[in-house]
Structures are given as structure tokens and as C-alpha cells.
PDB file of C-alpha atoms in Angstrom:
ATOM      1  CA  CYS A   1     150.410 109.575 -46.322  1.00  0.00           C
ATOM      2  CA  SER A   2     148.493 107.925 -48.602  1.00  0.00           C
ATOM      3  CA  ALA A   3     144.391 107.672 -49.118  1.00  0.00           C
ATOM      4  CA  ILE A   4     142.910 104.753 -47.435  1.00  0.00           C
ATOM      5  CA  ASP A   5     141.114 102.492 -50.073  1.00  0.00           C
ATOM      6  CA  ALA A   6     137.798 101.383 -48.261  1.00  0.00           C
ATOM      7  CA  CYS A   7     136.965  98.891 -51.076  1.00  0.00           C
ATOM      8  CA  LYS A   8     140.331  96.958 -50.661  1.00  0.00           C
ATOM      9  CA  SER A   9     139.427  94.544 -48.242  1.00  0.00           C
ATOM     10  CA  SER A  10     136.254  92.289 -48.230  1.00  0.00           C
ATOM     11  CA  ASN A  11     134.706  94.682 -50.857  1.00  0.00           C
ATOM     12  CA  GLY A  12     134.614  97.375 -48.579  1.00  0.00           C
ATOM     13  CA  GLY A  13     131.794  95.291 -46.536  1.00  0.00           C
ATOM     14  CA  CYS A  14     129.406  95.496 -49.578  1.00  0.00           C
ATOM     15  CA  SER A  15     127.217  92.820 -50.619  1.00  0.00           C
ATOM     16  CA  SER A  16     128.927  90.178 -53.043  1.00  0.00           C
ATOM     17  CA  LYS A  17     126.412  91.224 -55.552  1.00  0.00           C
ATOM     18  CA  ALA A  18     127.215  94.809 -55.193  1.00  0.00           C
ATOM     19  CA  GLU A  19     129.995  97.216 -56.538  1.00  0.00           C
ATOM     20  CA  CYS A  20     131.943  98.884 -53.847  1.00  0.00           C
ATOM     21  CA  ARG A  21     132.908 102.418 -55.206  1.00  0.00           C
ATOM     22  CA  ARG A  22     135.344 104.834 -53.516  1.00  0.00           C
ATOM     23  CA  THR A  23     134.124 108.164 -52.830  1.00  0.00           C
ATOM     24  CA  THR A  24     136.574 110.237 -50.705  1.00  0.00           C
ATOM     25  CA  PRO A  25     139.395 108.845 -48.761  1.00  0.00           C
ATOM     26  CA  GLY A  26     138.506 106.204 -46.340  1.00  0.00           C
ATOM     27  CA  ASN A  27     134.909 106.008 -47.514  1.00  0.00           C
ATOM     28  CA  ARG A  28     132.973 104.094 -50.042  1.00  0.00           C
ATOM     29  CA  ALA A  29     129.524 103.549 -51.737  1.00  0.00           C
ATOM     30  CA  CYS A  30     127.814 100.130 -52.212  1.00  0.00           C
ATOM     31  CA  VAL A  31     125.941  99.953 -55.375  1.00  0.00           C
ATOM     32  CA  CYS A  32     123.785  96.552 -56.219  1.00  0.00           C
ATOM     33  CA  SER A  33     124.764  95.212 -59.397  1.00  0.00           C
ATOM     34  CA  ALA A  34     122.333  95.047 -62.472  1.00  0.00           C
ATOM     35  CA  GLY A  35     119.562  92.716 -61.490  1.00  0.00           C
ATOM     36  CA  TYR A  36     119.648  93.211 -58.069  1.00  0.00           C
ATOM     37  CA  THR A  37     118.121  95.580 -55.487  1.00  0.00           C
ATOM     38  CA  GLY A  38     118.825  96.785 -51.908  1.00  0.00           C
ATOM     39  CA  ASP A  39     121.350  99.309 -50.071  1.00  0.00           C
ATOM     40  CA  GLY A  40     124.264  97.526 -51.385  1.00  0.00           C
ATOM     41  CA  ILE A  41     125.076  95.972 -48.036  1.00  0.00           C
ATOM     42  CA  VAL A  42     122.347  93.626 -48.823  1.00  0.00           C
ATOM     43  CA  CYS A  43     121.380  92.761 -52.388  1.00  0.00           C
ATOM     44  CA  ILE A  44     118.511  90.451 -53.425  1.00  0.00           C
ATOM     45  CA  GLU A  45     117.753  89.453 -56.845  1.00  0.00           C
ATOM     46  CA  ILE A  46     114.945  91.161 -58.649  1.00  0.00           C
ATOM     47  CA  ASN A  47     112.104  88.974 -59.763  1.00  0.00           C
ATOM     48  CA  PRO A  48     110.449  90.761 -62.609  1.00  0.00           C
ATOM     49  CA  CYS A  49     107.512  88.303 -62.602  1.00  0.00           C
ATOM     50  CA  LEU A  50     106.244  90.144 -59.312  1.00  0.00           C
ATOM     51  CA  VAL A  51     105.428  93.368 -61.272  1.00  0.00           C
ATOM     52  CA  ASN A  52     102.999  93.258 -63.977  1.00  0.00           C
ATOM     53  CA  ASN A  53     103.571  89.478 -64.448  1.00  0.00           C
ATOM     54  CA  GLY A  54     106.978  90.454 -65.920  1.00  0.00           C
ATOM     55  CA  GLY A  55     105.270  91.839 -68.902  1.00  0.00           C
ATOM     56  CA  CYS A  56     103.711  88.552 -69.864  1.00  0.00           C
ATOM     57  CA  ASP A  57     100.612  88.125 -71.238  1.00  0.00           C
ATOM     58  CA  ARG A  58      97.886  87.621 -68.827  1.00  0.00           C
ATOM     59  CA  ASN A  59      97.183  84.152 -70.162  1.00  0.00           C
ATOM     60  CA  ALA A  60     100.918  83.307 -69.573  1.00  0.00           C
ATOM     61  CA  GLU A  61     102.961  81.973 -66.774  1.00  0.00           C
ATOM     62  CA  CYS A  62     106.078  84.193 -65.940  1.00  0.00           C
ATOM     63  CA  THR A  63     109.222  82.000 -64.736  1.00  0.00           C
ATOM     64  CA  GLN A  64     112.316  83.961 -63.173  1.00  0.00           C
ATOM     65  CA  THR A  65     115.281  82.712 -64.732  1.00  0.00           C
ATOM     66  CA  GLY A  66     118.021  84.976 -63.406  1.00  0.00           C
ATOM     67  CA  PRO A  67     118.353  88.429 -61.706  1.00  0.00           C
ATOM     68  CA  ASN A  68     115.739  90.574 -63.099  1.00  0.00           C
ATOM     69  CA  GLN A  69     115.276  88.010 -66.195  1.00  0.00           C
ATOM     70  CA  ALA A  70     112.346  85.839 -66.885  1.00  0.00           C
ATOM     71  CA  VAL A  71     110.608  83.884 -69.843  1.00  0.00           C
ATOM     72  CA  CYS A  72     106.886  84.064 -70.743  1.00  0.00           C
ATOM     73  CA  ASN A  73     105.146  80.760 -71.651  1.00  0.00           C
ATOM     74  CA  CYS A  74     101.519  80.578 -72.804  1.00  0.00           C
ATOM     75  CA  LEU A  75      99.369  78.660 -70.549  1.00  0.00           C
ATOM     76  CA  LYS A  76      97.661  75.291 -71.699  1.00  0.00           C
ATOM     77  CA  GLY A  77      94.936  76.094 -74.191  1.00  0.00           C
ATOM     78  CA  TYR A  78      96.496  79.301 -75.575  1.00  0.00           C
ATOM     79  CA  SER A  79      99.099  79.887 -78.147  1.00  0.00           C
ATOM     80  CA  GLY A  80     101.859  82.741 -78.789  1.00  0.00           C
ATOM     81  CA  ASP A  81     105.407  84.025 -77.860  1.00  0.00           C
ATOM     82  CA  GLY A  82     104.258  84.397 -74.115  1.00  0.00           C
ATOM     83  CA  LYS A  83     103.972  88.145 -74.653  1.00  0.00           C
ATOM     84  CA  THR A  84     100.991  87.696 -76.506  1.00  0.00           C
ATOM     85  CA  CYS A  85      98.828  84.535 -76.199  1.00  0.00           C
ATOM     86  CA  THR A  86      95.795  83.717 -78.155  1.00  0.00           C
ATOM     87  CA  TYR A  87      93.166  81.207 -77.042  1.00  0.00           C
ATOM     88  CA  ILE A  88      93.291  77.685 -79.094  1.00  0.00           C
ATOM     89  CA  SER A  89      89.693  76.784 -80.252  1.00  0.00           C
ATOM     90  CA  LEU A  90      89.786  72.800 -80.058  1.00  0.00           C
ATOM     91  CA  CYS A  91      86.894  72.854 -82.261  1.00  0.00           C
ATOM     92  CA  SER A  92      89.073  74.673 -85.101  1.00  0.00           C
ATOM     93  CA  GLN A  93      91.045  71.634 -86.002  1.00  0.00           C
ATOM     94  CA  ASN A  94      89.514  68.517 -87.209  1.00  0.00           C
ATOM     95  CA  ASN A  95      86.250  69.335 -85.865  1.00  0.00           C
ATOM     96  CA  GLY A  96      87.705  69.179 -82.257  1.00  0.00           C
ATOM     97  CA  GLY A  97      88.042  65.376 -82.712  1.00  0.00           C
ATOM     98  CA  CYS A  98      84.343  65.025 -83.033  1.00  0.00           C
ATOM     99  CA  SER A  99      82.481  63.003 -85.786  1.00  0.00           C
ATOM    100  CA  GLU A 100      82.052  64.644 -89.037  1.00  0.00           C
ATOM    101  CA  PHE A 101      78.190  64.363 -88.447  1.00  0.00           C
ATOM    102  CA  ALA A 102      78.513  66.138 -85.086  1.00  0.00           C
ATOM    103  CA  VAL A 103      78.618  69.782 -83.667  1.00  0.00           C
ATOM    104  CA  CYS A 104      81.854  70.802 -81.604  1.00  0.00           C
ATOM    105  CA  ASN A 105      81.299  73.514 -78.862  1.00  0.00           C
ATOM    106  CA  ASP A 106      84.132  74.920 -77.071  1.00  0.00           C
ATOM    107  CA  THR A 107      82.971  74.687 -73.200  1.00  0.00           C
ATOM    108  CA  GLU A 108      86.354  75.709 -71.134  1.00  0.00           C
ATOM    109  CA  LEU A 109      89.686  75.583 -71.582  1.00  0.00           C
ATOM    110  CA  THR A 110      91.207  72.501 -73.097  1.00  0.00           C
ATOM    111  CA  GLU A 111      87.315  71.335 -73.117  1.00  0.00           C
ATOM    112  CA  ARG A 112      84.790  70.931 -75.845  1.00  0.00           C
ATOM    113  CA  THR A 113      81.642  69.091 -76.182  1.00  0.00           C
ATOM    114  CA  CYS A 114      80.461  66.749 -79.176  1.00  0.00           C
ATOM    115  CA  THR A 115      76.908  66.745 -79.946  1.00  0.00           C
ATOM    116  CA  CYS A 116      75.526  64.593 -82.954  1.00  0.00           C
ATOM    117  CA  LYS A 117      73.586  66.752 -85.601  1.00  0.00           C
ATOM    118  CA  PRO A 118      69.807  66.159 -86.071  1.00  0.00           C
ATOM    119  CA  ASN A 119      68.719  62.910 -87.470  1.00  0.00           C
ATOM    120  CA  TYR A 120      72.018  61.452 -86.326  1.00  0.00           C
ATOM    121  CA  ILE A 121      72.476  59.172 -83.149  1.00  0.00           C
ATOM    122  CA  GLY A 122      75.612  58.514 -81.132  1.00  0.00           C
ATOM    123  CA  ASP A 123      78.080  59.866 -78.358  1.00  0.00           C
ATOM    124  CA  GLY A 124      79.403  62.705 -80.595  1.00  0.00           C
ATOM    125  CA  PHE A 125      82.542  60.950 -81.365  1.00  0.00           C
ATOM    126  CA  LYS A 126      80.561  58.602 -83.559  1.00  0.00           C
ATOM    127  CA  CYS A 127      77.451  59.667 -85.067  1.00  0.00           C
ATOM    128  CA  ARG A 128      75.267  57.309 -87.373  1.00  0.00           C
ATOM    129  CA  GLY A 129      72.352  58.150 -89.606  1.00  0.00           C
ATOM    130  CA  ASN A 130      69.693  55.748 -90.870  1.00  0.00           C
ATOM    131  CA  ILE A 131      70.753  52.235 -91.826  1.00  0.00           C
ATOM    132  CA  PHE A 132      70.380  53.116 -95.461  1.00  0.00           C
ATOM    133  CA  GLN A 133      73.269  55.765 -95.081  1.00  0.00           C
ATOM    134  CA  GLU A 134      75.121  53.380 -92.739  1.00  0.00           C
ATOM    135  CA  LEU A 135      75.352  50.574 -95.498  1.00  0.00           C
ATOM    136  CA  LEU A 136      77.412  52.928 -97.581  1.00  0.00           C
ATOM    137  CA  ARG A 137      80.051  54.133 -95.103  1.00  0.00           C
ATOM    138  CA  ASN A 138      80.880  50.596 -94.073  1.00  0.00           C
ATOM    139  CA  SER A 139      83.121  48.664 -96.615  1.00  0.00           C
ATOM    140  CA  ASN A 140      81.707  45.167 -95.260  1.00  0.00           C
ATOM    141  CA  THR A 141      78.031  46.426 -96.251  1.00  0.00           C
ATOM    142  CA  SER A 142      78.508  48.852 -99.266  1.00  0.00           C
ATOM    143  CA  ARG A 143      77.843  46.236-101.930  1.00  0.00           C
ATOM    144  CA  PHE A 144      74.392  45.393-100.553  1.00  0.00           C
ATOM    145  CA  TYR A 145      74.041  49.363-100.492  1.00  0.00           C
ATOM    146  CA  PHE A 146      74.624  49.449-104.431  1.00  0.00           C
ATOM    147  CA  HIS A 147      72.399  46.527-105.032  1.00  0.00           C
ATOM    148  CA  LEU A 148      69.584  48.254-103.264  1.00  0.00           C
ATOM    149  CA  GLU A 149      70.209  51.395-105.431  1.00  0.00           C
ATOM    150  CA  ALA A 150      70.298  49.488-108.561  1.00  0.00           C
ATOM    151  CA  PHE A 151      66.924  48.164-107.930  1.00  0.00           C
ATOM    152  CA  SER A 152      65.535  51.306-106.484  1.00  0.00           C
ATOM    153  CA  ILE A 153      64.745  49.704-103.157  1.00  0.00           C
ATOM    154  CA  ARG A 154      64.211  52.434-100.566  1.00  0.00           C
ATOM    155  CA  ASP A 155      62.212  50.672 -98.013  1.00  0.00           C
ATOM    156  CA  ILE A 156      64.689  50.982 -95.182  1.00  0.00           C
ATOM    157  CA  SER A 157      65.563  54.788 -95.792  1.00  0.00           C
ATOM    158  CA  GLY A 158      61.493  55.177 -94.005  1.00  0.00           C
ATOM    159  CA  PRO A 159      61.030  55.658 -90.298  1.00  0.00           C
ATOM    160  CA  GLY A 160      61.391  51.949 -89.392  1.00  0.00           C
ATOM    161  CA  PRO A 161      62.320  50.366 -87.290  1.00  0.00           C
ATOM    162  CA  PHE A 162      64.219  47.715 -89.348  1.00  0.00           C
ATOM    163  CA  THR A 163      66.496  44.999 -88.974  1.00  0.00           C
ATOM    164  CA  LEU A 164      68.932  44.170 -91.603  1.00  0.00           C
ATOM    165  CA  PHE A 165      70.817  40.780 -92.123  1.00  0.00           C
ATOM    166  CA  VAL A 166      73.627  42.042 -94.766  1.00  0.00           C
ATOM    167  CA  PRO A 167      75.687  39.562 -96.577  1.00  0.00           C
ATOM    168  CA  HIS A 168      79.538  40.714 -96.260  1.00  0.00           C
ATOM    169  CA  THR A 169      80.623  42.637 -99.533  1.00  0.00           C
ATOM    170  CA  ASP A 170      83.212  39.968-100.305  1.00  0.00           C
ATOM    171  CA  VAL A 171      80.114  37.175-100.378  1.00  0.00           C
ATOM    172  CA  LEU A 172      77.979  39.401-102.643  1.00  0.00           C
ATOM    173  CA  ASN A 173      81.199  39.925-104.965  1.00  0.00           C
ATOM    174  CA  SER A 174      82.077  36.334-105.190  1.00  0.00           C
ATOM    175  CA  ASP A 175      78.801  34.463-105.182  1.00  0.00           C
ATOM    176  CA  PRO A 176      77.945  33.287-108.724  1.00  0.00           C
ATOM    177  CA  GLN A 177      74.395  33.007-108.063  1.00  0.00           C
ATOM    178  CA  VAL A 178      73.991  36.853-107.724  1.00  0.00           C
ATOM    179  CA  LYS A 179      74.505  37.232-111.667  1.00  0.00           C
ATOM    180  CA  GLU A 180      72.037  34.588-112.299  1.00  0.00           C
ATOM    181  CA  TRP A 181      69.625  36.070-109.946  1.00  0.00           C
ATOM    182  CA  ILE A 182      69.863  39.646-111.452  1.00  0.00           C
ATOM    183  CA  ALA A 183      69.510  37.881-115.013  1.00  0.00           C
ATOM    184  CA  LYS A 184      66.153  36.164-114.084  1.00  0.00           C
ATOM    185  CA  GLY A 185      64.807  39.352-112.541  1.00  0.00           C
ATOM    186  CA  VAL A 186      64.645  37.812-109.058  1.00  0.00           C
ATOM    187  CA  MET A 187      67.351  39.981-107.263  1.00  0.00           C
ATOM    188  CA  ALA A 188      65.163  42.566-105.787  1.00  0.00           C
ATOM    189  CA  GLN A 189      63.225  39.686-103.932  1.00  0.00           C
ATOM    190  CA  VAL A 190      66.491  38.130-102.717  1.00  0.00           C
ATOM    191  CA  LEU A 191      67.184  41.670-101.229  1.00  0.00           C
ATOM    192  CA  ARG A 192      64.203  42.051 -99.177  1.00  0.00           C
ATOM    193  CA  HIS A 193      64.475  38.556 -97.849  1.00  0.00           C
ATOM    194  CA  HIS A 194      67.514  40.168 -95.849  1.00  0.00           C
ATOM    195  CA  MET A 195      65.012  42.840 -94.444  1.00  0.00           C
ATOM    196  CA  VAL A 196      62.720  42.679 -91.276  1.00  0.00           C
ATOM    197  CA  GLY A 197      60.185  45.512 -90.863  1.00  0.00           C
ATOM    198  CA  CYS A 198      58.676  46.990 -87.672  1.00  0.00           C
ATOM    199  CA  ALA A 199      61.599  45.509 -85.538  1.00  0.00           C
ATOM    200  CA  ASN A 200      64.789  46.736 -84.210  1.00  0.00           C
ATOM    201  CA  LEU A 201      66.315  43.179 -83.219  1.00  0.00           C
ATOM    202  CA  LEU A 202      69.918  43.664 -81.709  1.00  0.00           C
ATOM    203  CA  TYR A 203      72.120  40.375 -81.381  1.00  0.00           C
ATOM    204  CA  LYS A 204      70.673  39.813 -77.709  1.00  0.00           C
ATOM    205  CA  ASP A 205      66.920  39.910 -78.864  1.00  0.00           C
ATOM    206  CA  LEU A 206      67.809  37.384 -81.647  1.00  0.00           C
ATOM    207  CA  THR A 207      69.079  34.846 -79.331  1.00  0.00           C
ATOM    208  CA  SER A 208      65.422  34.271 -77.952  1.00  0.00           C
ATOM    209  CA  ILE A 209      63.510  34.235 -81.318  1.00  0.00           C
ATOM    210  CA  SER A 210      63.069  31.156 -83.627  1.00  0.00           C
ATOM    211  CA  ASN A 211      61.426  32.723 -86.550  1.00  0.00           C
ATOM    212  CA  ILE A 212      60.971  36.327 -87.989  1.00  0.00           C
ATOM    213  CA  THR A 213      59.243  37.202 -91.227  1.00  0.00           C
ATOM    214  CA  SER A 214      61.334  39.026 -93.969  1.00  0.00           C
ATOM    215  CA  LEU A 215      59.910  41.979 -96.087  1.00  0.00           C
ATOM    216  CA  HIS A 216      59.694  39.581 -98.727  1.00  0.00           C
ATOM    217  CA  GLY A 217      57.309  37.511 -96.719  1.00  0.00           C
ATOM    218  CA  ASP A 218      59.078  34.514 -96.123  1.00  0.00           C
ATOM    219  CA  LEU A 219      60.412  33.366 -92.754  1.00  0.00           C
ATOM    220  CA  ILE A 220      63.723  33.442 -91.660  1.00  0.00           C
ATOM    221  CA  HIS A 221      64.617  30.627 -89.049  1.00  0.00           C
ATOM    222  CA  ILE A 222      67.018  31.635 -86.411  1.00  0.00           C
ATOM    223  CA  SER A 223      68.988  29.119 -84.326  1.00  0.00           C
ATOM    224  CA  TYR A 224      71.425  30.066 -81.414  1.00  0.00           C
ATOM    225  CA  SER A 225      74.213  27.482 -80.321  1.00  0.00           C
ATOM    226  CA  GLN A 226      77.811  27.689 -79.197  1.00  0.00           C
ATOM    227  CA  ASN A 227      77.488  31.587 -78.971  1.00  0.00           C
ATOM    228  CA  SER A 228      76.837  31.768 -82.755  1.00  0.00           C
ATOM    229  CA  LEU A 229      73.691  33.001 -84.537  1.00  0.00           C
ATOM    230  CA  VAL A 230      72.777  31.280 -87.680  1.00  0.00           C
ATOM    231  CA  LEU A 231      70.033  32.013 -89.937  1.00  0.00           C
ATOM    232  CA  ASN A 232      68.177  29.351 -92.141  1.00  0.00           C
ATOM    233  CA  ASN A 233      70.658  26.862 -90.670  1.00  0.00           C
ATOM    234  CA  LYS A 234      73.294  28.626 -93.172  1.00  0.00           C
ATOM    235  CA  ALA A 235      74.273  32.025 -92.559  1.00  0.00           C
ATOM    236  CA  GLU A 236      75.992  33.085 -89.413  1.00  0.00           C
ATOM    237  CA  ILE A 237      76.242  36.454 -88.140  1.00  0.00           C
ATOM    238  CA  ILE A 238      79.691  37.522 -88.095  1.00  0.00           C
ATOM    239  CA  LEU A 239      79.147  41.365 -87.367  1.00  0.00           C
ATOM    240  CA  SER A 240      76.312  42.776 -85.238  1.00  0.00           C
ATOM    241  CA  ASP A 241      74.418  45.563 -83.703  1.00  0.00           C
ATOM    242  CA  ALA A 242      75.432  48.495 -85.947  1.00  0.00           C
ATOM    243  CA  VAL A 243      72.693  50.690 -84.743  1.00  0.00           C
ATOM    244  CA  GLY A 244      71.146  53.468 -86.906  1.00  0.00           C
ATOM    245  CA  THR A 245      68.521  56.160 -86.441  1.00  0.00           C
ATOM    246  CA  ASN A 246      65.692  53.620 -87.863  1.00  0.00           C
ATOM    247  CA  GLY A 247      67.326  50.265 -87.034  1.00  0.00           C
ATOM    248  CA  VAL A 248      70.083  47.865 -86.820  1.00  0.00           C
ATOM    249  CA  ILE A 249      72.470  46.255 -89.117  1.00  0.00           C
ATOM    250  CA  HIS A 250      73.986  42.698 -88.878  1.00  0.00           C
ATOM    251  CA  VAL A 251      76.574  41.419 -91.139  1.00  0.00           C
ATOM    252  CA  ILE A 252      76.070  37.552 -92.443  1.00  0.00           C
ATOM    253  CA  ASN A 253      78.547  35.467 -94.159  1.00  0.00           C
ATOM    254  CA  GLN A 254      76.181  33.814 -96.584  1.00  0.00           C
ATOM    255  CA  ILE A 255      73.229  35.042 -98.729  1.00  0.00           C
ATOM    256  CA  LEU A 256      69.942  34.234 -97.555  1.00  0.00           C
ATOM    257  CA  VAL A 257      67.661  32.453-100.352  1.00  0.00           C
ATOM    258  CA  PRO A 258      63.948  32.779 -99.900  1.00  0.00           C
TER     259      PRO A 258
END
């Protein structure tokens, strides 16, 4: 007589995910394989994510990859290996994308607010100071700023409001008259002829005005035709409405002569 092997046929009736183990002749035990749980007749995968988030950080997602196997991935707004996840402050890198003249505040995950600092205006992503400061920050108008500094003209650093018609930097650099005016001591008057006090005139406002008086005291004639604004029948506004806390800057393509 020979002992009957209960595991010989059809894995002894055990689950395909179980091991059939011979015990006594004609008998067997079914033991679920590693990563599975059950009575051996029925074996199901163990999902480690169901218990304690699979050992992942509470700010991580546990994803089952196989029997009793899982990976941990930090949620959006956090960084780490999944076992440990650390909150990422949006404001900690590049000021959160806000302007250098703004305050960045973390609000919620993946969210932040940008608020311009005192004495600046804007949406937080772009913040502008007074027009005297803004002249220097823009290469199109920086030459005008340096001329103002050279002649200690600080009128437009006050509360305003002011409207500036600024000759483009290239024009100021190339016009031979500039050197002549400096030599004759009249450059300060020329510069002030490009400033208008007590008025914050945007492009749309200028289209309905025919004359304004500069800080130098002379009139500036304004004409509007074919969607162009021209000053003194000569200088066209080529860039407009750079608004600061105390006024607005328009860039023109010619120098206004008093």
C-alpha cells in the first residue's frame, strides 16, 4: 500500500495562489502564498494601503503595485520619498512668481497670493512705484531718468499726479541737439517741457485734449488722427499708459522743444 498524496491532483483543491502541503496520508493543508491572505481554498491579494495608508506619509498617496506591495507618492504641494512628505512653500522659490516689490503669502496647497508692498501699485505680479522710479526700471526711458538726475530735477518724485512725455532712450542718445542744450545750460528747461503737473492723463484722456501746459510753462499742442497722438505736430506717442503711484508715462519718438 502507498500513501495517498492529497496534493497531487489540482493542487489538492487549494487556491492557485496557495501552497498545498501534505500532512498525513490522504490529507493536506492549504497555505496562501506570500502577499495573499485567506483560508488557502480562497486566497486574495493583501492590499497594504488599506492599513495605516501602507506606511506612507499622511500627505502621500499609497498605490498598490502587487500582492502586499505598494509605492508611496507625495501629494501635490509636498515633496519627499512618500514615507516622509514636506510641504512645499510656493513663496520660498522666486518669491512665488510675485513681483520683487510684492509680498508673497501661502494660502492653501498650491495656492498663494501676491500683494504689492506699500508705495507700490499693481496686481502683485507686476508692481510699480512712482514714475521717477519707473523711468529707471525701463530701458526705453532710463536715459531720461539719468538726465533728470544730472540736473537734480526731482519734481516728479513728489505726490503728483504727473503726466510725462518721455523721448525714447535712442532718441536722447542720438539727437545732436542734446549736447548743444547741455552746453548752453538750457537742458533743464527742455526736460521740464516734457512734464505736466496736477494731471494723470492716460492715452484715452489725451485724445480729447488739444492743449496742456508743461512744468516749464509752455503749451504742448495735442492732435489725434488716424489712431495716433502727436505732440506739437512732431512727436508721436509710441508707448503709453505706464502707470505709477503718482502719475503716468508716455514714450514719444521725438524731443519736445520749448
